[in-house]
XYZ file of C-alpha atoms in Angstrom:
522
model
C 31.252 30.187 -52.995
C 33.262 31.202 -49.921
C 32.738 29.654 -46.501
C 31.428 32.929 -45.066
C 28.866 33.188 -47.874
C 27.708 29.612 -47.217
C 27.296 30.390 -43.525
C 25.276 33.501 -44.343
C 23.070 31.500 -46.732
C 22.501 28.768 -44.097
C 21.654 31.377 -41.475
C 19.146 33.053 -43.833
C 17.446 29.722 -44.587
C 17.232 28.861 -40.891
C 15.784 32.295 -40.176
C 13.116 31.834 -42.859
C 12.185 28.433 -41.446
C 11.887 29.950 -37.977
C 9.644 32.770 -39.254
C 7.420 30.252 -41.017
C 7.278 28.017 -37.940
C 6.261 30.830 -35.577
C 3.713 32.286 -38.030
C 2.070 28.913 -38.585
C 1.666 28.496 -34.828
C 0.429 32.057 -34.295
C 3.227 32.961 -31.886
C 3.761 36.613 -33.003
C 0.028 37.381 -32.840
C -0.334 35.830 -29.378
C 2.776 37.605 -28.068
C 1.533 40.932 -29.378
C -1.899 40.382 -27.842
C -0.654 39.481 -24.337
C 2.075 42.157 -24.251
C -0.378 44.891 -25.203
C -3.035 43.815 -22.704
C -0.521 43.205 -19.926
C 0.699 46.799 -20.106
C -2.770 48.008 -19.158
C -3.496 45.167 -16.706
C -0.248 45.888 -14.849
C -0.154 42.511 -13.010
C 1.949 42.184 -9.871
C 3.435 38.887 -11.118
C 4.379 39.523 -14.755
C 5.692 36.046 -15.473
C 2.817 34.373 -13.670
C 0.433 36.451 -15.803
C 2.238 35.300 -18.958
C 2.124 31.675 -17.773
C -1.612 31.868 -17.096
C -2.216 33.337 -20.542
C -0.310 30.642 -22.429
C -1.772 27.907 -20.226
C -4.950 27.973 -22.353
C -2.950 26.945 -25.413
C -1.150 24.026 -23.771
C -1.975 20.677 -25.349
C -2.814 17.777 -23.017
C 0.271 15.787 -22.055
C 0.617 12.487 -23.889
C 3.073 9.612 -23.791
C 5.522 10.233 -26.627
C 8.721 8.382 -25.747
C 9.856 5.190 -24.094
C 8.597 4.669 -20.603
C 11.145 4.601 -17.820
C 10.795 1.927 -15.175
C 9.462 3.449 -11.999
C 11.264 2.287 -8.851
C 8.596 -0.137 -7.753
C 8.479 -3.269 -5.582
C 6.660 -5.021 -8.404
C 8.378 -8.359 -7.891
C 7.827 -10.442 -4.784
C 8.889 -13.854 -3.552
C 6.679 -16.582 -2.104
C 9.595 -18.307 -0.382
C 9.486 -18.506 3.420
C 12.039 -16.471 5.367
C 13.929 -19.639 6.330
C 14.223 -21.041 2.791
C 17.404 -22.895 1.878
C 20.214 -20.888 0.281
C 20.014 -22.829 -2.992
C 16.250 -22.180 -3.176
C 16.810 -18.474 -2.577
C 19.462 -18.301 -5.282
C 17.216 -20.104 -7.779
C 14.308 -17.806 -6.920
C 16.511 -14.715 -7.280
C 17.718 -15.892 -10.707
C 14.150 -16.529 -11.826
C 13.016 -13.080 -10.684
C 16.014 -11.419 -12.349
C 15.135 -13.036 -15.675
C 11.517 -12.014 -15.258
C 12.471 -8.389 -14.568
C 14.654 -8.364 -17.704
C 11.680 -9.632 -19.698
C 9.492 -6.930 -18.132
C 11.962 -4.201 -19.144
C 11.968 -5.575 -22.691
C 8.154 -5.462 -22.851
C 8.161 -1.893 -21.549
C 10.786 -0.649 -23.995
C 9.100 -2.195 -27.007
C 5.530 -3.514 -27.052
C 4.157 -1.509 -24.124
C 5.722 1.787 -25.214
C 4.238 1.440 -28.709
C 0.806 0.535 -27.327
C 0.745 3.559 -25.001
C 2.199 6.104 -27.434
C 0.060 9.276 -27.699
C -2.188 8.212 -24.799
C -2.795 10.640 -21.946
C -1.070 9.617 -18.691
C -4.220 10.685 -16.852
C -6.212 7.885 -18.542
C -5.259 5.501 -15.743
C -8.063 2.941 -16.086
C -7.767 2.673 -19.863
C -4.002 2.182 -19.679
C -4.319 -0.343 -16.844
C -6.771 -2.331 -18.956
C -4.222 -2.436 -21.784
C -1.486 -3.545 -19.397
C -3.610 -6.450 -18.170
C -4.404 -7.579 -21.699
C -8.062 -6.513 -21.847
C -9.528 -7.109 -25.293
C -6.558 -9.244 -26.286
C -4.255 -6.273 -26.726
C -1.348 -7.780 -24.781
C -2.160 -11.407 -24.229
C 1.294 -12.172 -22.855
C 0.189 -11.167 -19.330
C -3.269 -12.719 -19.329
C -3.254 -15.514 -16.753
C -5.747 -17.688 -14.931
C -5.045 -17.888 -11.206
C -4.496 -21.341 -9.760
C -4.963 -22.605 -6.241
C -3.245 -22.553 -3.889
C -0.799 -20.138 -5.517
C -1.084 -17.934 -8.565
C 1.630 -18.410 -11.160
C 2.788 -15.344 -13.085
C 4.286 -15.399 -16.593
C 7.791 -14.093 -17.066
C 7.856 -10.303 -17.323
C 4.483 -9.746 -15.670
C 6.142 -7.423 -13.123
C 5.891 -4.700 -15.739
C 2.118 -4.423 -15.115
C 2.526 -3.032 -11.590
C 5.579 -0.943 -12.467
C 4.091 0.719 -15.559
C 0.722 1.361 -13.896
C 2.499 3.155 -11.070
C 4.709 5.095 -13.492
C 1.646 6.219 -15.462
C 0.038 7.539 -12.285
C 3.189 9.535 -11.448
C 3.341 10.882 -15.021
C -0.321 11.866 -14.880
C 0.259 13.771 -11.647
C 3.251 15.576 -13.142
C 1.234 16.505 -16.218
C -1.428 18.023 -13.986
C 1.199 19.683 -11.793
C 2.590 21.572 -14.780
C -0.813 23.082 -15.418
C -2.456 23.163 -11.987
C 0.222 22.451 -9.384
C -1.371 19.168 -8.244
C 0.755 16.929 -5.959
C 0.718 13.166 -6.490
C -1.581 12.369 -3.552
C -4.200 14.850 -4.798
C -4.041 13.346 -8.292
C -4.605 9.900 -6.746
C -7.503 11.309 -4.723
C -9.154 12.587 -7.911
C -8.871 9.079 -9.388
C -10.242 7.329 -6.303
C -12.963 9.653 -5.042
C -15.962 10.712 -7.127
C -16.019 14.129 -5.444
C -13.292 16.327 -3.903
C -12.742 15.531 -0.241
C -10.454 16.384 2.635
C -7.511 14.064 3.104
C -6.453 12.290 6.279
C -3.126 10.852 7.271
C -3.201 7.044 7.479
C -2.463 5.492 10.848
C 0.920 3.745 10.621
C 1.099 0.082 11.581
C 4.777 -0.190 12.457
C 6.607 -3.493 12.853
C 8.858 -3.429 15.901
C 9.849 -7.100 16.198
C 9.715 -10.103 13.887
C 9.421 -13.721 14.953
C 7.405 -16.625 13.564
C 8.138 -19.976 11.972
C 11.246 -18.804 10.133
C 12.861 -17.094 13.131
C 15.057 -18.450 15.912
C 13.281 -19.569 19.044
C 10.168 -21.654 19.574
C 7.534 -18.987 18.855
C 5.654 -19.618 15.590
C 2.235 -18.026 16.013
C 3.275 -14.353 15.770
C 5.287 -13.297 12.740
C 5.174 -9.551 13.454
C 4.749 -7.565 16.662
C 3.485 -4.120 15.645
C 2.248 -0.875 17.192
C -0.448 1.586 16.086
C -0.871 5.151 17.387
C -4.139 6.573 18.611
C -6.194 8.519 16.029
C -5.913 11.541 18.311
C -2.181 11.892 17.655
C -0.740 13.679 14.650
C 1.424 11.601 12.326
C 4.495 13.548 13.410
C 3.786 12.862 17.085
C 3.037 9.222 16.341
C 6.278 8.640 14.484
C 8.261 10.284 17.284
C 6.671 8.021 19.915
C 7.003 4.868 17.817
C 10.655 5.547 17.025
C 11.260 5.888 20.756
C 9.535 2.547 21.380
C 11.656 0.872 18.711
C 14.958 2.130 20.098
C 13.932 1.352 23.686
C 13.418 -2.281 22.711
C 16.622 -2.328 20.661
C 18.565 -1.069 23.683
C 16.808 -3.539 25.969
C 17.660 -6.481 23.720
C 21.280 -5.374 23.435
C 21.689 -5.084 27.195
C 20.302 -8.592 27.706
C 21.917 -10.462 24.849
C 24.663 -8.344 23.319
C 25.037 -6.707 19.929
C 23.928 -9.878 18.144
C 20.316 -9.271 19.168
C 20.321 -5.940 17.322
C 20.026 -7.853 14.032
C 17.143 -6.626 11.884
C 15.018 -8.364 9.267
C 14.429 -7.323 5.657
C 11.596 -5.104 6.914
C 13.912 -3.423 9.444
C 12.285 -5.196 12.412
C 14.283 -6.412 15.401
C 14.733 -10.196 15.601
C 14.810 -11.377 19.225
C 14.570 -15.033 20.221
C 11.153 -15.718 21.776
C 9.737 -18.905 23.226
C 6.155 -17.682 23.606
C 4.037 -14.689 22.459
C 3.799 -13.163 25.927
C 7.485 -12.252 25.795
C 7.022 -9.987 22.776
C 3.769 -8.501 24.044
C 5.206 -7.773 27.498
C 8.254 -6.102 25.951
C 6.060 -3.917 23.749
C 3.910 -2.834 26.687
C 7.017 -2.131 28.769
C 8.407 0.114 26.008
C 5.090 1.936 25.601
C 4.846 2.556 29.339
C 8.470 3.725 29.488
C 7.539 6.462 26.996
C 4.868 7.702 29.453
C 2.167 6.353 27.168
C -0.731 4.036 27.965
C -1.038 0.725 26.088
C -4.494 0.427 24.571
C -5.105 4.178 24.716
C -2.175 6.131 23.284
C -0.610 3.179 21.490
C -2.291 -0.069 20.448
C -0.708 -3.361 19.454
C -1.195 -5.368 16.268
C 0.007 -8.884 15.511
C 0.456 -10.692 12.225
C -0.228 -14.356 12.950
C 0.481 -15.532 9.373
C -1.406 -18.724 10.216
C -0.666 -20.302 6.842
C 3.031 -20.376 7.762
C 2.646 -22.138 11.122
C 0.339 -24.873 9.845
C 1.888 -28.346 9.856
C 0.411 -30.176 6.860
C 1.732 -33.569 7.932
C 0.047 -33.369 11.323
C -2.945 -31.322 10.174
C -2.582 -28.844 13.028
C -1.154 -25.424 13.832
C 2.230 -25.471 15.561
C 1.825 -22.285 17.622
C 5.115 -22.964 19.391
C 7.661 -25.653 18.667
C 6.158 -28.888 19.960
C 2.793 -27.253 20.809
C 0.130 -28.296 18.285
C -3.442 -27.042 18.164
C -6.397 -27.943 16.007
C -8.417 -25.173 14.373
C -11.004 -25.133 17.200
C -8.317 -25.020 19.884
C -6.574 -22.201 18.022
C -9.680 -20.027 18.406
C -9.632 -20.530 22.179
C -5.887 -19.853 22.192
C -6.328 -16.466 20.511
C -9.309 -15.433 22.623
C -7.507 -16.270 25.858
C -4.322 -14.463 24.803
C -6.146 -11.338 23.676
C -8.270 -11.227 26.819
C -4.996 -10.861 28.755
C -3.696 -8.225 26.333
C -6.643 -5.925 25.560
C -4.292 -3.440 23.899
C -4.195 -5.735 20.846
C -6.371 -3.985 18.278
C -5.568 -5.830 15.030
C -4.803 -9.474 14.317
C -3.876 -10.416 10.747
C -4.554 -13.900 9.325
C -5.258 -15.652 12.669
C -6.337 -18.848 10.846
C -5.930 -20.305 7.387
C -8.371 -19.593 4.577
C -9.666 -23.173 4.719
C -10.697 -22.923 8.379
C -13.617 -20.628 7.715
C -15.864 -21.827 10.531
C -13.128 -21.185 13.095
C -12.354 -17.794 11.530
C -15.983 -16.743 12.015
C -16.076 -18.115 15.572
C -13.052 -16.001 16.413
C -14.606 -12.929 14.782
C -17.793 -13.423 16.784
C -15.810 -13.390 20.028
C -13.340 -10.513 19.539
C -14.492 -8.095 16.827
C -16.344 -5.799 19.205
C -12.930 -4.403 20.121
C -10.482 -5.791 17.567
C -10.114 -5.789 13.773
C -9.654 -9.264 12.310
C -7.769 -8.527 9.102
C -7.281 -10.627 5.998
C -4.031 -10.615 4.037
C -2.855 -13.914 2.562
C -6.334 -15.422 2.904
C -7.326 -13.242 -0.057
C -6.145 -13.314 -3.640
C -4.306 -10.277 -4.977
C -6.463 -7.176 -5.630
C -6.739 -7.798 -9.382
C -8.476 -11.113 -8.684
C -10.249 -10.255 -5.432
C -12.130 -7.328 -6.962
C -13.986 -9.736 -9.280
C -14.650 -12.469 -6.717
C -17.786 -12.770 -4.644
C -16.980 -12.298 -0.974
C -18.005 -15.385 1.022
C -20.523 -14.741 3.774
C -18.985 -17.573 5.775
C -15.629 -15.792 6.054
C -15.790 -12.079 6.775
C -13.157 -9.534 7.804
C -13.011 -6.179 9.533
C -9.943 -5.021 7.605
C -8.153 -5.970 4.391
C -4.442 -5.775 3.585
C -3.750 -4.660 -0.006
C -0.382 -4.330 -1.752
C 0.993 -3.142 -5.089
C 2.902 -6.134 -6.476
C 3.230 -8.399 -9.500
C 0.265 -7.946 -11.876
C -1.629 -5.528 -9.630
C -2.508 -2.224 -11.293
C -3.527 0.995 -9.604
C -7.058 0.481 -10.934
C -7.075 -2.967 -9.284
C -6.066 -1.446 -5.963
C -8.727 1.226 -6.133
C -11.490 -1.066 -7.340
C -10.699 -3.662 -4.691
C -10.479 -1.036 -1.925
C -13.906 0.358 -2.870
C -15.359 -3.154 -2.812
C -13.900 -4.006 0.589
C -14.911 -0.650 2.093
C -18.462 -1.286 0.899
C -18.286 -4.620 2.758
C -17.426 -2.804 5.991
C -13.648 -3.265 5.881
C -10.931 -0.855 6.907
C -8.168 -0.627 4.297
C -4.544 -1.399 5.168
C -2.131 -0.495 2.377
C 1.001 -2.543 2.830
C 4.587 -2.630 1.657
C 6.057 -6.018 0.799
C 9.437 -7.724 0.747
C 11.920 -6.463 -1.828
C 11.020 -2.812 -1.250
C 13.023 0.075 -2.719
C 13.340 3.709 -1.644
C 10.415 4.639 -3.871
C 7.795 6.409 -1.720
C 4.736 6.060 -4.001
C 2.878 4.005 -1.383
C 2.787 6.985 0.997
C 1.016 9.183 -1.572
C -1.296 6.309 -2.474
C -2.422 5.813 1.134
C -3.126 9.530 1.617
C -4.863 9.924 -1.744
C -7.136 6.942 -1.080
C -7.777 8.018 2.537
C -6.692 4.533 3.626
C -7.258 3.984 7.338
C -3.891 2.271 7.889
C -0.506 1.951 6.192
C 1.870 -0.921 6.995
C 5.459 -0.084 6.068
C 7.676 -2.229 8.276
C 10.013 -0.782 10.898
C 11.475 2.748 11.220
C 14.787 1.325 10.033
C 16.504 0.700 6.648
C 16.405 3.313 3.889
C 13.686 1.668 1.807
C 11.313 1.833 4.798
C 12.394 5.192 6.225
C 11.867 6.913 2.851
C 8.134 6.194 3.075
C 7.850 7.329 6.690
C 9.620 10.569 5.719
C 7.360 11.135 2.723
C 4.346 10.937 5.027
C 5.937 13.634 7.198
C 6.227 15.869 4.127
C 2.637 15.234 3.088
C 1.291 16.044 6.553
C 3.213 19.332 6.572
C 1.899 20.246 3.102
C -1.714 19.438 3.999
C -1.494 21.391 7.258
C 0.012 24.403 5.483
C -2.750 24.372 2.861
C -5.536 23.821 5.394
C -6.585 20.576 3.676
C -5.755 18.102 6.460
C -8.779 16.453 8.058
C -8.416 14.907 11.534
C -8.632 11.164 12.016
C -11.813 9.829 13.607
C -12.081 7.305 16.443
C -11.946 3.634 15.564
C -15.264 2.082 14.623
C -15.343 -1.619 15.313
C -17.837 -3.834 13.565
C -19.038 -6.955 15.350
C -18.957 -9.868 12.932
C -21.555 -12.359 14.106
C -21.755 -16.024 13.265
C -23.937 -16.727 10.207
C -27.159 -18.646 10.850
C -26.946 -22.446 10.566
C -27.469 -23.927 7.116
C -31.116 -24.575 6.309
C -32.430 -22.017 8.774
C -33.316 -19.683 5.925
C -36.005 -22.060 4.656
C -38.172 -21.921 7.778
C -36.801 -18.935 9.607
C -35.347 -15.627 8.473
C -33.344 -15.477 5.216
C -29.578 -15.992 5.358
C -27.806 -12.894 6.584
C -25.851 -10.746 4.170
C -22.389 -9.413 5.097
C -23.935 -6.067 6.021
C -26.690 -7.558 8.186
C -24.367 -9.847 10.177
C -22.237 -6.935 11.319
C -23.107 -4.746 14.278
C -21.240 -1.454 14.507
C -19.705 -0.392 17.801
C -17.631 2.773 18.175
C -14.600 2.755 20.393
C -15.038 4.705 23.606
C -12.065 7.022 23.832
C -9.585 5.895 26.435
C -11.551 2.815 27.438
C -10.026 -0.662 27.424
C -12.217 -3.525 26.375
C-alpha cells in the first residue's frame, strides 16, 4: 500500500470518528436548529445570540487537572522585626521546606481529593482542606497556647482555598460575566446587596520595639480617610501625606531616613509617640485637610511586643515601665490630647482583660478598640466563645497559614454579630496578588489594612481597589459609605452582682451605640 493511500485511509477513519463524535453529542441537530431560528430572529449580535443559545448546554465547571498554586501570602513568620540574623535564616529555611511540602500535597493528595468537584463549592472544599471527617488528617492540629504550631505544608490550606475561590469566580464569569468580588459577595451574603468600598487604613510610619529609637508603644502610625470621600480621593490625599512626611524626614536627617519597612512604611527614629502623631497632623494640615474630620489617625500598639516579661510591665519607651493599670491612664491621656485618633489596635495584652475593659469604657464613645493578636486565627476564633470580660469594637482578620475563605467569612459574621467592625489585613511576606482587595469589597468589610502606598506587593492591592471602584461606579452598583458608628463598651458588672441584682450583661447589652457627628471632634 502506497504512502498516499495510507494517508487517505487515515483521513477517512478520522473523518468517520469525527462524524460519530458530533452525532453522539447532537451537534449537527443543535447547529441546524439555532441557524434556522436565528435567520428569522435576526439578532443584532449574531455571535452573542449563538453564545446565549449554547450556554444552556454548558456543563458546570469542575476541577479536572492539577491545581496551580495561587500567589498567596499563606506563610507568615512569628519572629519579631529585630530578630537575630541566624534566627531569621533558620525561620526562612523552615518556611521554605514547609512551602515545598505544601506544593507536594497540592500536586498529589489534594488534587486527587478535589478532582471533579465544582470550584463554586467553597465550603465543602474548605472542609476537605482542613481535614473534616478525617479526609486529610495531615493538617488537623490542636492549637496550643501561647502560640499555635502548624504542621509542615499546612500553608496549602490558605493557598488552595483562595485558588478555589478564584476558579469559582472564573467559572461563573464564563457563563454570567461575574467579577471576583461579586462571586465573593454571593458566598458571604445571603441576599444580593450593594457593595461599598472599604476604608483604607494606611501605614505611614513604623516604629515600635524592633525599631531604632526609644519609642516602643506604637508599632504603626496610620491614617484613615473620612467615609465621605471616594476611594480615589482618599488614596490621592493619603499618598500626598506619605510623600510629605518622606520629604520632611529627608530634609531633617538625610536620605537614610527614607528607609522603608517590609510593609513600605517609613522608619523614622522616635523617642516618644507625640513625635509621630504631630508629624502626621502636620502632613494632614499641609494638604488642606482637617485631622479628625477629613483624615483620622489609627495606631497599632502591638502591646504584646512591648511587654517586658522579666519585669512584668510594659516598656512604653526605653526605660519607661508601666503596669497594666498605669498603661490605661497613659492611653487615655495621650488620646485626649489627640482626638483625631479613631482606632487603636491591641492596646494591652490578652491577659490584661480588666485593664482592656477599663480602657474601652473610657474611650469607645469616639474610638474603636480593635483586637488583632489578642485573638486566635479565624479558623479557631469562629468556634470559640467570645469572653464578656474582653470585648472589642473592631476585629483584624487575615488570610494566612491554615485559614480558609470559609473561616474568614464565618468568623467575620460572628464578629459582626457581636458588634464589631471588620478590618481585613495584609500580613508580612505579601506578594503582588490582589485577592485581598476583592475579598474586602465582596464582604463589605468596613476597613482594609494594606500597609503603605509603597512597594509593589502593597501598591498592587491599592490599584486593584481603584479598578473595582471604577467598575462599580460604571455599573451603578456602588453604595456610599455611611458615617462611623461607635459602640460604647461599658465595664461588666462586678462578679456576684447577678445573684442579687440584674443578670450579668451580655456583649450586646453592655454596648451603647453612638453615631459620629459629622465634622465634630470628641
